[in-house]
């Protein structure tokens, strides 16, 4: 009987080990658990190029799932404000353009101070980092994602036909000022009948954004709601219109595409992210364009940032993703694949950056040309929400070039609209 009990005990123990080996989670339920990944929601607008980078992040961080929500640019801020007001559904990370960032500076309690996680300013352009801070430099709203330095894209074949310099270095040396550009435009029109520029808005924006805080309002303007720099940019654009060197073709329209293909205009003032638009709208002109330094002081069109709202469920993980997406290597990758120009000077020293040649622009060294204004651009802190003001001015210029409206009367109407806008706020 004793032996039978021993055998039975042995069989039971053996059975237990067999079951344990086959189903370890049944045997050790408290020691082996599966932790589900955390899900971060990020709001982007079309064309940011960040979606591809996010897929790469998921490979190195299997503990993080990222849900990408693509929203229209104009819907981002209203949706964010509704979420703040209702304590509702909000992103863990949101992509904000510089004007949008200036708006959210009035909602500081609704965002995490990214300085609470780390201080990475050493990796970024000083002026770009400053744009992301509050006035006293104690609060960081967002990680700098990209910038928009300006170069002059020009048709080298049309410049050559007009007897103008047409090599990129020769153009850069000959057209250093806005006066030089004006003279080139007048000669181009006289010799070939071709307009210099596609539209006034690009001239206006490039000239205006040479200056620091061009929309900042001051009591020194004798009661006017408009910074004198805005009026100077308006006057320059109108002068080009009166000289007859502007085609009046709005960017990203069928008319613009047709004008580009048919050689109606010979130059576009553009940041690198506009290249994709040009290639999409006028692929037949590939190789006919080249790039040179833009005239005047270095200029920059806006740029974007990644911010972490206070409604984020996982702020630490959200910051880690925002930091990774805006690190030098990822910004370089986004430039090489999508054209978004890096805000990280370290990227500019990379061999792949320096070796970039764009066949659409006659093999121009895109990285080298755009890093020149990026490193020399000057900007200080501002928190003016300038997007609506900018739209009012650009709409006014459109009336001048398309409808033939009187510039002085339109300007008076622009000032009145801006004043109403400022009073309404």
Coordinates of N, CA, C and O in Angstrom, one line a residue, residues 254-356:
X254 N -4.5 75.9 -60.9 CA -4.3 75.5 -62.3 C -3.7 76.5 -63.2 O -2.8 76.3 -64.0
X255 N -4.0 77.8 -62.9 CA -3.4 78.9 -63.6 C -1.9 79.0 -63.4 O -1.2 79.3 -64.3
X256 N -1.6 78.8 -62.1 CA -0.1 78.8 -61.8 C 0.6 77.7 -62.6 O 1.7 78.0 -63.1
X257 N 0.1 76.5 -62.5 CA 0.7 75.4 -63.2 C 0.9 75.6 -64.7 O 1.9 75.4 -65.3
X258 N -0.2 76.2 -65.3 CA -0.2 76.4 -66.7 C 0.9 77.5 -67.0 O 1.6 77.4 -68.0
X259 N 0.9 78.6 -66.2 CA 1.9 79.6 -66.3 C 3.3 79.2 -66.2 O 4.2 79.6 -66.9
X260 N 3.5 78.2 -65.3 CA 4.9 77.7 -65.1 C 5.3 76.9 -66.3 O 6.5 77.0 -66.8
X261 N 4.4 76.1 -66.8 CA 4.8 75.2 -68.0 C 5.0 76.0 -69.2 O 5.9 75.8 -70.0
X262 N 4.2 77.1 -69.4 CA 4.3 77.9 -70.6 C 5.3 79.0 -70.5 O 5.5 79.8 -71.4
X263 N 6.0 79.1 -69.3 CA 7.0 80.1 -69.2 C 6.5 81.5 -69.0 O 7.2 82.5 -69.5
X264 N 5.4 81.7 -68.4 CA 4.8 83.1 -68.2 C 5.6 83.9 -67.1 O 5.6 85.1 -67.1
X265 N 6.2 83.2 -66.2 CA 7.0 83.8 -65.1 C 8.3 83.0 -65.0 O 8.4 81.9 -65.3
X266 N 9.3 83.7 -64.4 CA 10.6 83.2 -64.4 C 11.2 83.0 -63.0 O 12.3 82.5 -62.9
X267 N 10.5 83.3 -61.9 CA 11.1 83.2 -60.6 C 10.0 82.9 -59.6 O 8.8 83.4 -59.7
X268 N 10.4 82.2 -58.5 CA 9.5 82.0 -57.4 C 10.3 82.1 -56.1 O 11.4 81.5 -56.0
X269 N 9.9 82.9 -55.2 CA 10.5 83.0 -53.9 C 9.9 81.9 -53.0 O 8.7 81.9 -52.7
X270 N 10.8 80.9 -52.5 CA 10.2 79.8 -51.9 C 11.1 79.1 -50.9 O 12.3 79.0 -51.1
X271 N 10.5 78.6 -49.8 CA 11.2 77.7 -48.9 C 11.3 76.3 -49.6 O 10.6 76.0 -50.5
X272 N 12.1 75.4 -49.0 CA 12.3 74.1 -49.6 C 11.0 73.2 -49.7 O 10.8 72.4 -50.6
X273 N 10.1 73.4 -48.7 CA 8.9 72.6 -48.8 C 7.9 73.0 -49.9 O 7.0 72.2 -50.2
X274 N 8.2 74.1 -50.6 CA 7.4 74.5 -51.8 C 7.8 73.7 -53.0 O 7.1 73.5 -54.0
X275 N 9.0 73.1 -52.9 CA 9.6 72.3 -54.0 C 8.6 71.2 -54.5 O 8.4 71.0 -55.7
X276 N 8.1 70.5 -53.5 CA 7.2 69.4 -53.8 C 5.9 69.9 -54.5 O 5.4 69.3 -55.5
X277 N 5.5 71.1 -54.2 CA 4.3 71.7 -54.9 C 4.7 72.0 -56.3 O 3.9 71.8 -57.2
X278 N 5.8 72.6 -56.5 CA 6.3 72.9 -57.9 C 6.4 71.7 -58.7 O 6.0 71.7 -59.9
X279 N 7.0 70.7 -58.2 CA 7.2 69.4 -58.9 C 5.9 68.8 -59.3 O 5.7 68.2 -60.4
X280 N 4.9 68.8 -58.4 CA 3.6 68.2 -58.6 C 2.8 69.0 -59.6 O 2.1 68.4 -60.5
X281 N 2.9 70.3 -59.6 CA 2.1 71.2 -60.5 C 2.7 71.4 -61.9 O 2.0 71.7 -62.8
X282 N 4.1 71.4 -61.9 CA 4.7 71.7 -63.2 C 5.9 70.7 -63.5 O 7.0 71.1 -63.7
X283 N 5.6 69.4 -63.5 CA 6.7 68.4 -63.7 C 7.4 68.5 -65.1 O 8.5 68.2 -65.2
X284 N 6.7 69.1 -66.0 CA 7.3 69.3 -67.4 C 8.4 70.3 -67.4 O 9.2 70.3 -68.3
X285 N 8.5 71.1 -66.3 CA 9.6 72.1 -66.3 C 10.9 71.6 -65.6 O 11.8 72.4 -65.3
X286 N 10.9 70.3 -65.2 CA 12.0 69.8 -64.5 C 13.3 70.0 -65.2 O 13.4 69.8 -66.5
X287 N 14.4 70.5 -64.5 CA 15.7 70.8 -65.1 C 15.8 72.2 -65.6 O 16.9 72.7 -65.9
X288 N 14.6 72.9 -65.8 CA 14.7 74.3 -66.3 C 14.9 75.3 -65.2 O 15.2 76.4 -65.5
X289 N 14.6 74.8 -64.0 CA 14.8 75.7 -62.8 C 16.1 75.6 -62.2 O 16.8 74.6 -62.4
X290 N 16.5 76.6 -61.5 CA 17.8 76.5 -60.7 C 17.5 77.3 -59.4 O 16.4 77.9 -59.2
X291 N 18.4 77.3 -58.5 CA 18.3 78.0 -57.2 C 19.4 78.9 -56.9 O 20.6 78.5 -57.2
X292 N 19.1 80.0 -56.3 CA 20.2 81.0 -55.9 C 19.7 81.6 -54.6 O 18.6 81.5 -54.2
X293 N 20.6 82.3 -54.0 CA 20.3 83.1 -52.8 C 19.2 84.1 -53.1 O 19.3 84.8 -54.1
X294 N 18.3 84.3 -52.2 CA 17.2 85.3 -52.3 C 17.9 86.7 -52.1 O 18.8 86.8 -51.3
X295 N 17.3 87.7 -52.6 CA 17.9 89.1 -52.4 C 17.6 89.6 -51.0 O 16.7 89.1 -50.3
X296 N 18.4 90.6 -50.6 CA 18.1 91.3 -49.3 C 18.6 90.4 -48.2 O 19.5 89.6 -48.3
X297 N 18.0 90.7 -47.0 CA 18.4 89.9 -45.8 C 17.9 88.5 -45.8 O 16.9 88.3 -46.5
X298 N 18.5 87.6 -45.0 CA 17.9 86.3 -44.9 C 16.4 86.3 -44.5 O 16.1 87.1 -43.6
X299 N 15.6 85.5 -45.1 CA 14.2 85.5 -44.8 C 13.7 84.0 -44.5 O 14.4 83.1 -44.9
X300 N 12.7 83.9 -43.7 CA 12.1 82.6 -43.3 C 10.6 82.7 -43.3 O 10.0 83.6 -42.8
X301 N 10.0 81.7 -43.9 CA 8.5 81.5 -43.8 C 8.2 80.5 -42.7 O 8.3 79.3 -42.9
X302 N 7.8 81.0 -41.6 CA 7.1 80.2 -40.5 C 8.0 79.0 -40.1 O 9.2 79.1 -39.9
X303 N 7.3 77.9 -40.0 CA 7.9 76.7 -39.4 C 7.0 76.1 -38.4 O 6.0 76.7 -38.0
X304 N 7.3 74.9 -37.9 CA 6.4 74.2 -37.0 C 7.1 73.7 -35.7 O 8.3 73.6 -35.6
X305 N 6.2 73.2 -34.8 CA 6.6 72.8 -33.4 C 5.7 71.6 -33.0 O 4.6 71.5 -33.4
X306 N 6.2 70.8 -32.1 CA 5.4 69.7 -31.5 C 5.2 70.1 -30.0 O 6.2 70.2 -29.3
X307 N 4.0 70.2 -29.6 CA 3.6 70.6 -28.2 C 2.8 69.4 -27.6 O 2.2 68.6 -28.2
X308 N 2.9 69.4 -26.2 CA 2.2 68.4 -25.4 C 1.1 69.0 -24.6 O 1.4 69.7 -23.6
X309 N -0.2 68.9 -24.9 CA -1.2 69.5 -24.1 C -1.3 68.8 -22.7 O -1.0 67.7 -22.5
X310 N -1.9 69.6 -21.8 CA -2.0 69.1 -20.4 C -3.0 67.9 -20.3 O -3.0 67.1 -19.4
X311 N -3.9 67.8 -21.3 CA -4.8 66.7 -21.4 C -4.2 65.3 -21.8 O -4.8 64.3 -21.9
X312 N -2.9 65.4 -22.1 CA -2.2 64.2 -22.6 C -2.2 63.1 -21.5 O -2.0 63.4 -20.3
X313 N -2.5 61.9 -21.9 CA -2.6 60.8 -20.9 C -1.2 60.3 -20.5 O -1.0 59.8 -19.4
X314 N -0.3 60.5 -21.3 CA 1.1 60.0 -21.1 C 2.1 61.1 -21.4 O 2.8 61.0 -22.5
X315 N 2.2 62.1 -20.6 CA 3.1 63.3 -21.0 C 4.5 62.9 -21.2 O 5.2 63.5 -22.1
X316 N 5.1 62.1 -20.3 CA 6.5 61.7 -20.4 C 6.8 61.0 -21.7 O 7.7 61.3 -22.5
X317 N 5.9 60.0 -22.1 CA 6.1 59.3 -23.3 C 5.8 60.2 -24.5 O 6.5 60.1 -25.6
X318 N 4.9 61.2 -24.4 CA 4.6 62.1 -25.5 C 5.8 63.0 -25.7 O 6.2 63.2 -26.9
X319 N 6.4 63.5 -24.6 CA 7.6 64.3 -24.8 C 8.8 63.5 -25.5 O 9.4 64.0 -26.4
X320 N 8.9 62.2 -25.1 CA 10.0 61.4 -25.7 C 9.8 61.2 -27.2 O 10.7 61.3 -27.9
X321 N 8.5 61.1 -27.6 CA 8.2 61.0 -29.0 C 8.5 62.3 -29.7 O 9.1 62.3 -30.8
X322 N 8.0 63.4 -29.1 CA 8.2 64.7 -29.8 C 9.7 65.0 -29.9 O 10.2 65.5 -30.9
X323 N 10.5 64.7 -28.8 CA 11.9 64.9 -28.9 C 12.6 64.0 -29.9 O 13.4 64.5 -30.7
X324 N 12.2 62.8 -30.1 CA 12.8 61.9 -31.1 C 12.5 62.4 -32.5 O 13.3 62.4 -33.3
X325 N 11.2 62.8 -32.7 CA 10.8 63.2 -34.1 C 11.6 64.5 -34.5 O 11.7 64.7 -35.7
X326 N 12.0 65.3 -33.5 CA 12.6 66.6 -33.9 C 14.1 66.6 -33.6 O 14.8 67.6 -33.8
X327 N 14.7 65.4 -33.3 CA 16.1 65.2 -33.1 C 16.8 65.4 -34.5 O 16.2 65.2 -35.5
X328 N 18.1 65.8 -34.5 CA 18.8 66.1 -35.7 C 18.7 65.0 -36.8 O 18.5 65.3 -38.0
X329 N 18.9 63.7 -36.4 CA 18.8 62.6 -37.4 C 17.5 62.5 -38.1 O 17.4 62.4 -39.3
X330 N 16.4 62.7 -37.3 CA 15.1 62.5 -37.8 C 14.7 63.8 -38.7 O 14.1 63.6 -39.7
X331 N 15.2 64.9 -38.3 CA 14.9 66.1 -39.1 C 15.7 66.0 -40.4 O 15.2 66.4 -41.5
X332 N 16.9 65.5 -40.4 CA 17.6 65.3 -41.6 C 16.9 64.3 -42.6 O 16.7 64.5 -43.8
X333 N 16.4 63.2 -42.0 CA 15.6 62.2 -42.8 C 14.4 62.8 -43.4 O 14.1 62.6 -44.6
X334 N 13.7 63.7 -42.6 CA 12.5 64.3 -43.2 C 12.8 65.3 -44.3 O 12.1 65.4 -45.2
X335 N 14.0 65.9 -44.2 CA 14.4 66.8 -45.3 C 14.7 66.0 -46.5 O 14.3 66.4 -47.6
X336 N 15.4 64.9 -46.4 CA 15.8 64.1 -47.5 C 14.6 63.5 -48.2 O 14.7 63.3 -49.4
X337 N 13.6 63.1 -47.5 CA 12.5 62.4 -48.0 C 11.3 63.3 -48.3 O 10.5 63.0 -49.2
X338 N 11.1 64.4 -47.6 CA 9.9 65.2 -47.7 C 10.2 66.7 -48.0 O 9.3 67.4 -48.3
X339 N 11.4 67.2 -47.9 CA 11.8 68.6 -48.2 C 11.6 69.5 -47.0 O 11.9 70.7 -47.2
X340 N 11.2 69.1 -45.8 CA 11.1 70.0 -44.7 C 12.4 70.3 -44.2 O 13.2 69.4 -43.8
X341 N 12.8 71.6 -44.1 CA 14.1 72.0 -43.7 C 14.4 71.9 -42.2 O 13.6 72.4 -41.4
X342 N 15.5 71.3 -41.8 CA 15.8 71.1 -40.4 C 16.1 72.4 -39.6 O 16.6 73.3 -40.2
X343 N 15.6 72.4 -38.4 CA 16.0 73.5 -37.5 C 17.2 73.1 -36.6 O 17.5 73.8 -35.6
X344 N 17.8 72.0 -37.0 CA 19.0 71.5 -36.2 C 20.3 71.7 -37.0 O 20.5 71.0 -38.0
X345 N 21.1 72.6 -36.6 CA 22.4 72.9 -37.4 C 23.3 71.7 -37.6 O 24.0 71.6 -38.5
X346 N 23.2 70.7 -36.6 CA 24.0 69.5 -36.7 C 23.7 68.8 -38.0 O 24.6 68.1 -38.6
X347 N 22.4 68.9 -38.5 CA 22.0 68.2 -39.7 C 22.8 68.7 -40.9 O 23.0 68.0 -41.9
X348 N 23.2 70.0 -40.8 CA 23.8 70.7 -42.0 C 25.2 70.1 -42.3 O 25.7 70.3 -43.4
X349 N 25.8 69.5 -41.3 CA 27.2 69.0 -41.5 C 27.2 67.6 -42.0 O 28.3 67.1 -42.3
X350 N 26.1 67.0 -42.1 CA 26.0 65.6 -42.6 C 26.4 65.5 -44.1 O 26.0 66.4 -44.9
X351 N 27.1 64.5 -44.4 CA 27.5 64.3 -45.8 C 26.3 64.1 -46.7 O 26.3 64.7 -47.8
X352 N 25.3 63.4 -46.3 CA 24.1 63.2 -47.1 C 23.3 64.6 -47.3 O 22.8 64.8 -48.4
X353 N 23.4 65.4 -46.3 CA 22.8 66.8 -46.5 C 23.6 67.6 -47.5 O 23.0 68.2 -48.4
X354 N 24.9 67.6 -47.4 CA 25.7 68.4 -48.3 C 25.7 67.9 -49.7 O 25.9 68.6 -50.7
X355 N 25.4 66.6 -49.9 CA 25.5 66.0 -51.2 C 24.2 66.0 -51.9 O 24.1 65.6 -53.1
X356 N 23.1 66.5 -51.3 CA 21.8 66.5 -52.0 C 21.9 67.4 -53.2 O 22.2 68.6 -53.1

